[in-house]
Structures are given as C-alpha cells and as structure tokens.
mmCIF file of the C-alpha atoms, coordinates in Angstrom:
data_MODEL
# 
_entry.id   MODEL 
# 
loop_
_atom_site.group_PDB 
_atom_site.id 
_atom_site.type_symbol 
_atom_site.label_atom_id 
_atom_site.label_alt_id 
_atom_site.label_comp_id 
_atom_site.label_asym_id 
_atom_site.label_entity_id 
_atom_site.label_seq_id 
_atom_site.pdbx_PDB_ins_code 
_atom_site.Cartn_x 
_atom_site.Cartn_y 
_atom_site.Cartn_z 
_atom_site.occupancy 
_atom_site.B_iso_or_equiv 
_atom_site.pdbx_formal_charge 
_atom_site.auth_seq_id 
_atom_site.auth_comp_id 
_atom_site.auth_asym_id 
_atom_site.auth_atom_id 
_atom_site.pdbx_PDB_model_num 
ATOM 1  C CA . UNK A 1 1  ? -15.961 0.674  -16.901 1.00 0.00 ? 1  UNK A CA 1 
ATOM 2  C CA . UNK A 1 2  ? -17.920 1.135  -13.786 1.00 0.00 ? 2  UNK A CA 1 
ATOM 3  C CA . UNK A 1 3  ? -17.033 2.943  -10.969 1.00 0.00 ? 3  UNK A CA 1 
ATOM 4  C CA . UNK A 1 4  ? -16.650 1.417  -7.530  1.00 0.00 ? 4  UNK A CA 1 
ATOM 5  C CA . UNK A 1 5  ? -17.188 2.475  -4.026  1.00 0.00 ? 5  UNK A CA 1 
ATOM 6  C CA . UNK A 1 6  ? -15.969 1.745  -0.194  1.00 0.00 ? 6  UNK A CA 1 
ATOM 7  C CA . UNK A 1 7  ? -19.159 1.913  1.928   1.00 0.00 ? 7  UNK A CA 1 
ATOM 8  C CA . UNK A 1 8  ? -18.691 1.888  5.723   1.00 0.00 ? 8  UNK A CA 1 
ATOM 9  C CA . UNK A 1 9  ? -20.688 1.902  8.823   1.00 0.00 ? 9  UNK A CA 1 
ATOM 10 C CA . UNK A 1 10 ? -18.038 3.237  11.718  1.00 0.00 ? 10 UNK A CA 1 
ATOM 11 C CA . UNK A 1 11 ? -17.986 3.433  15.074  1.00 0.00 ? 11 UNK A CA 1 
ATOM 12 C CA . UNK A 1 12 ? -15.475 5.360  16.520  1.00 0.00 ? 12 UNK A CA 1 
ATOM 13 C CA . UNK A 1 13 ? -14.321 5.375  20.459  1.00 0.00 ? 13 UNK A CA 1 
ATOM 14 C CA . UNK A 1 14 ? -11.197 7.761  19.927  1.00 0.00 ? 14 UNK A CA 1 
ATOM 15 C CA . UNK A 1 15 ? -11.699 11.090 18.087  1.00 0.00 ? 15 UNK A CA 1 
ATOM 16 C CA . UNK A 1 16 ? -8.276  11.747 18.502  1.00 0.00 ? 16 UNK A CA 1 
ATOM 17 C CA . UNK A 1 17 ? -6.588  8.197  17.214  1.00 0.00 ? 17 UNK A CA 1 
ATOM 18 C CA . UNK A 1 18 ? -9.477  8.087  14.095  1.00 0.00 ? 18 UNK A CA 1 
ATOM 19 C CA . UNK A 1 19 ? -7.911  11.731 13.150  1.00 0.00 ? 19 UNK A CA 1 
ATOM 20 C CA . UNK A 1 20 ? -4.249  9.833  12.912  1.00 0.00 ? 20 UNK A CA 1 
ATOM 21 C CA . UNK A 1 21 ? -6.167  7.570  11.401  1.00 0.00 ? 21 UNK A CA 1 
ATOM 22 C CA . UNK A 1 22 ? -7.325  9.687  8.374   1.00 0.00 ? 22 UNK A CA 1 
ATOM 23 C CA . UNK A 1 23 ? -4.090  11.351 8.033   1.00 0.00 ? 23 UNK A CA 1 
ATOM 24 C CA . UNK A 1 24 ? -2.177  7.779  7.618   1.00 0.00 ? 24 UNK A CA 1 
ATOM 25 C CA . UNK A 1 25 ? -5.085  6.855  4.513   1.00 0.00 ? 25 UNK A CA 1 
ATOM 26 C CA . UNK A 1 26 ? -4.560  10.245 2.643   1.00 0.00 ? 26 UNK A CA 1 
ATOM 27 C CA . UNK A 1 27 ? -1.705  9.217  0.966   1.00 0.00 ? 27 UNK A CA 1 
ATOM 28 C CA . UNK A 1 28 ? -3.288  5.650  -0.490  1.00 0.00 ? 28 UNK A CA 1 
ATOM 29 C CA . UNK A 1 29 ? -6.234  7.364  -1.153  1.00 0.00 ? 29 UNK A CA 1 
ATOM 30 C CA . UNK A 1 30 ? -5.004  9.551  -3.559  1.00 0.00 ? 30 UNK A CA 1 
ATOM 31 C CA . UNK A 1 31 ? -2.917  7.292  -5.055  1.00 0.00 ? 31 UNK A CA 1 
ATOM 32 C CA . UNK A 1 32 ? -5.736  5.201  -5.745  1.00 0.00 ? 32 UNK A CA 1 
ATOM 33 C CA . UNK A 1 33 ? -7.855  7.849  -7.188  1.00 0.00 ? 33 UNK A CA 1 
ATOM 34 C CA . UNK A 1 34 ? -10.217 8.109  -4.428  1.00 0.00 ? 34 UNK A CA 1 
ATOM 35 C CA . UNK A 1 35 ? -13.286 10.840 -4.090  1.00 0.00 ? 35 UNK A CA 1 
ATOM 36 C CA . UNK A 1 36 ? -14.869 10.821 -0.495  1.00 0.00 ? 36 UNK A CA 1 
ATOM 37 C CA . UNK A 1 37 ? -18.786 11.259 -1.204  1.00 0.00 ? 37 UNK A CA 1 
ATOM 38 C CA . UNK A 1 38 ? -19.601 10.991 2.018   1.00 0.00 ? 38 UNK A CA 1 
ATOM 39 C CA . UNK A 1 39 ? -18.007 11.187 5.014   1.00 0.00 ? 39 UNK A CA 1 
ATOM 40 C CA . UNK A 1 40 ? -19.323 11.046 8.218   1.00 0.00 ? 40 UNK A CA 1 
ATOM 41 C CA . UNK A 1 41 ? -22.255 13.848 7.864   1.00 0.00 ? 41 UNK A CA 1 
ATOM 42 C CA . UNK A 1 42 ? -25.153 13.763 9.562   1.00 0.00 ? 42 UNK A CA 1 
ATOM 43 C CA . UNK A 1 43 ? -27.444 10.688 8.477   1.00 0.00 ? 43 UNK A CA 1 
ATOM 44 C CA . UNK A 1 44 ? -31.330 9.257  9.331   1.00 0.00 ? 44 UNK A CA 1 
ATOM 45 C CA . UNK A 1 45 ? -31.510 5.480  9.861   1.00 0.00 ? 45 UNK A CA 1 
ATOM 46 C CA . UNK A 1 46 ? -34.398 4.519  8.782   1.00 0.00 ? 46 UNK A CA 1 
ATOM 47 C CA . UNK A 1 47 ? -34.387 0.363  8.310   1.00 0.00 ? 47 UNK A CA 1 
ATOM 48 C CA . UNK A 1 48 ? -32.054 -1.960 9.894   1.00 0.00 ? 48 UNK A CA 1 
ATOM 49 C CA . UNK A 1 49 ? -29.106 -1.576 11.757  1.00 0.00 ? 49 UNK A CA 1 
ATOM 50 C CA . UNK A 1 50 ? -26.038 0.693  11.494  1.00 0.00 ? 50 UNK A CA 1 
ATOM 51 C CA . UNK A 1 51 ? -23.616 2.854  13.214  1.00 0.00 ? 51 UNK A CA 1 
ATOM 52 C CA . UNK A 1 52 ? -22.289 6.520  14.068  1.00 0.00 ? 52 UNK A CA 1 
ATOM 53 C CA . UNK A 1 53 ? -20.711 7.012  11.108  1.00 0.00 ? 53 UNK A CA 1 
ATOM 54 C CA . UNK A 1 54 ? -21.392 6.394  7.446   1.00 0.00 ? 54 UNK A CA 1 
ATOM 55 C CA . UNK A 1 55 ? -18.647 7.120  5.025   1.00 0.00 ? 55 UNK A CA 1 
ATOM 56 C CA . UNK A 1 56 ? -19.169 6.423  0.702   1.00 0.00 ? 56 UNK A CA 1 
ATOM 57 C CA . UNK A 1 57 ? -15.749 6.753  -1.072  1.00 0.00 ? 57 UNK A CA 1 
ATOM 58 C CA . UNK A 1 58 ? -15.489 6.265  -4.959  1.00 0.00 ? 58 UNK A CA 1 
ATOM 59 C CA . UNK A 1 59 ? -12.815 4.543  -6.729  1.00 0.00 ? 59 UNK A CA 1 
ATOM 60 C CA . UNK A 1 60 ? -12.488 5.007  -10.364 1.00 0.00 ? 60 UNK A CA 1 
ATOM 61 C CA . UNK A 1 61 ? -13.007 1.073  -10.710 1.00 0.00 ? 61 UNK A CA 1 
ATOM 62 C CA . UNK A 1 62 ? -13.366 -2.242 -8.574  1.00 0.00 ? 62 UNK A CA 1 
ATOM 63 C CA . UNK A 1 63 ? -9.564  -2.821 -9.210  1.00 0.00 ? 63 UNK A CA 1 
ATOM 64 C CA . UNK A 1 64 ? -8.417  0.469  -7.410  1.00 0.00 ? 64 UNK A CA 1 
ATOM 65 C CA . UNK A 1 65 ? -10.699 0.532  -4.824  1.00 0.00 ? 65 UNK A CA 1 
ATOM 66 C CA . UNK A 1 66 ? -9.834  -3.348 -3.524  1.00 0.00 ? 66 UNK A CA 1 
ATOM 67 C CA . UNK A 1 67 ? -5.781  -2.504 -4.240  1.00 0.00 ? 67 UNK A CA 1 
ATOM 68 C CA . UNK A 1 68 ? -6.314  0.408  -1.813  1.00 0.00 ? 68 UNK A CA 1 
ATOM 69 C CA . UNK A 1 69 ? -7.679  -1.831 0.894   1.00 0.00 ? 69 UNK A CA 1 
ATOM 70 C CA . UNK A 1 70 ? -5.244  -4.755 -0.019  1.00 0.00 ? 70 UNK A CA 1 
ATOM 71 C CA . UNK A 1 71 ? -2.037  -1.888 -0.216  1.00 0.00 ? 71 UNK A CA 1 
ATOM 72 C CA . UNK A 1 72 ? 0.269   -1.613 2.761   1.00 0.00 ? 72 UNK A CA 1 
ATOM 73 C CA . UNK A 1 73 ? -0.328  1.726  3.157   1.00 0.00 ? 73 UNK A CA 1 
ATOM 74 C CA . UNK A 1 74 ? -3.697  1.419  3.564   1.00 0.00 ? 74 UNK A CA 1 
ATOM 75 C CA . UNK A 1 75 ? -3.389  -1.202 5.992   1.00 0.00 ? 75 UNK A CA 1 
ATOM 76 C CA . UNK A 1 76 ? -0.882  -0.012 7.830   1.00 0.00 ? 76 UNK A CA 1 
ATOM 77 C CA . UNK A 1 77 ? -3.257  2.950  8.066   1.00 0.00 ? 77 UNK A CA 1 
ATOM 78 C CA . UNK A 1 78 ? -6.167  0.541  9.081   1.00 0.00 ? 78 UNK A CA 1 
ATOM 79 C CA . UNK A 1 79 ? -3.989  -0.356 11.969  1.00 0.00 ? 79 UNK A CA 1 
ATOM 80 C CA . UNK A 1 80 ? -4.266  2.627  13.513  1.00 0.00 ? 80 UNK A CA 1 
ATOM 81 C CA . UNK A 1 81 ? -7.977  2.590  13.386  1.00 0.00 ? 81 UNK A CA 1 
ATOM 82 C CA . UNK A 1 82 ? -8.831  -0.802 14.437  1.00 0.00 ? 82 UNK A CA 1 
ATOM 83 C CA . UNK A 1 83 ? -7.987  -0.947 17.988  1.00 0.00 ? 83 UNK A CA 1 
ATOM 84 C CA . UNK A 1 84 ? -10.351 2.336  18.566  1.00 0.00 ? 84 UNK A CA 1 
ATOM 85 C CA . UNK A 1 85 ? -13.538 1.900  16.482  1.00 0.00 ? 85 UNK A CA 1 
ATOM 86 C CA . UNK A 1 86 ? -15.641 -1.051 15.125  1.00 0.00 ? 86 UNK A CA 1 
ATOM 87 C CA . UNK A 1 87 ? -16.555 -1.169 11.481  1.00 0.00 ? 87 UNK A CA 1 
ATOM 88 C CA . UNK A 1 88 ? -18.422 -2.856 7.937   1.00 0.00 ? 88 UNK A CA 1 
ATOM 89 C CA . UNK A 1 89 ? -17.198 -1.982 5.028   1.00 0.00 ? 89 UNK A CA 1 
ATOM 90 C CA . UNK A 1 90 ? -18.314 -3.565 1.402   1.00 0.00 ? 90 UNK A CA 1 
ATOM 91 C CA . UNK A 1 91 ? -15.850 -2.779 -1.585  1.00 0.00 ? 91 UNK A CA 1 
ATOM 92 C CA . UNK A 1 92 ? -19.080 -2.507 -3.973  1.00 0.00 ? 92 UNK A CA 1 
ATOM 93 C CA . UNK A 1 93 ? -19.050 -2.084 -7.928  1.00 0.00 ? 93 UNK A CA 1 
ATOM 94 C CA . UNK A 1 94 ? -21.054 0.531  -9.454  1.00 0.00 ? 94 UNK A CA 1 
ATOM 95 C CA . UNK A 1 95 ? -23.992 0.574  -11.412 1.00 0.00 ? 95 UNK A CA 1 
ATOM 96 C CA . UNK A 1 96 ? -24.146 2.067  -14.930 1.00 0.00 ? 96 UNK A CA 1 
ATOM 97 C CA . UNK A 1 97 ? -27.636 0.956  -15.829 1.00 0.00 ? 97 UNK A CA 1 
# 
C-alpha cells in the first residue's frame, strides 16, 4: 500500500499564532502516523508560483492522511491557523513505481 503525503504552500502573517498552531496539530499528527519531511526549510522556486513556506508530511496511506485533515482535532487545530496565514494543500497518494 502506498504511502501518502500533505503538501503545502504557507503563508504565514503571525509567527506567534502559527506556533499555537503547530502545537494544537501534534497530537492528530501522531495519531495518524504522520512523519514531517519537510517543514518549512529553506527552498528555491524555480517554475510557477508558490509561497513562504513549503511543508511535505507523510502519512502511512491515503486513508490516514485525509482522516487527519477530516478529524476534529485537526481542524480544530486548522482553526487556529486560518485567520493568520493563507495556504494550498493537496492530500496526494504516493508513488511506488
């Protein structure tokens, strides 16, 4: 069964929210088996159109990664975060080619 993956372009207005922010998502995370690959490093655009912050977080399958979005924790957590940062984000299955 192939992995999947969160992938999402952030931009973030309130340092100090976003950090409440990633303390409210710990706990669904790890409920939901997820593995931050990246997260927020530093990053050269090179086509198209994105923003501050790129963040890649596996899942060990599409199931878990969209019941982590879709759980209340997660959007309780999300709560926090929208009113102080803009976002895209693609639930996206992986490939095992």
């Amino acid at each position: 069964m192939p992995k999947a993956f969160w992938v999402a372009h952030v931009d973030v207005d309130d340092p100090e929210i976003y950090a409440k922010y990633r303390e409210a998502n710990a706990e669904p995370f790890a409920r939901y088996g997820a593995r931050f690959i990246v997260r927020g490093g530093p990053q050269v655009q090179r086509e198209g159109q994105t923003r501050a912050r790129t963040v890649v977080i596996e899942f060990p399958d599409l199931a878990a990664a969209t019941a982590c979005f879709d759980s209340p924790e997660y959007q309780a957590a999300k709560a926090i975060r929208d009113p102080i940062s803009s976002a895209d984000l693609v639930i996206v299955e992986g490939y095992e080619g």
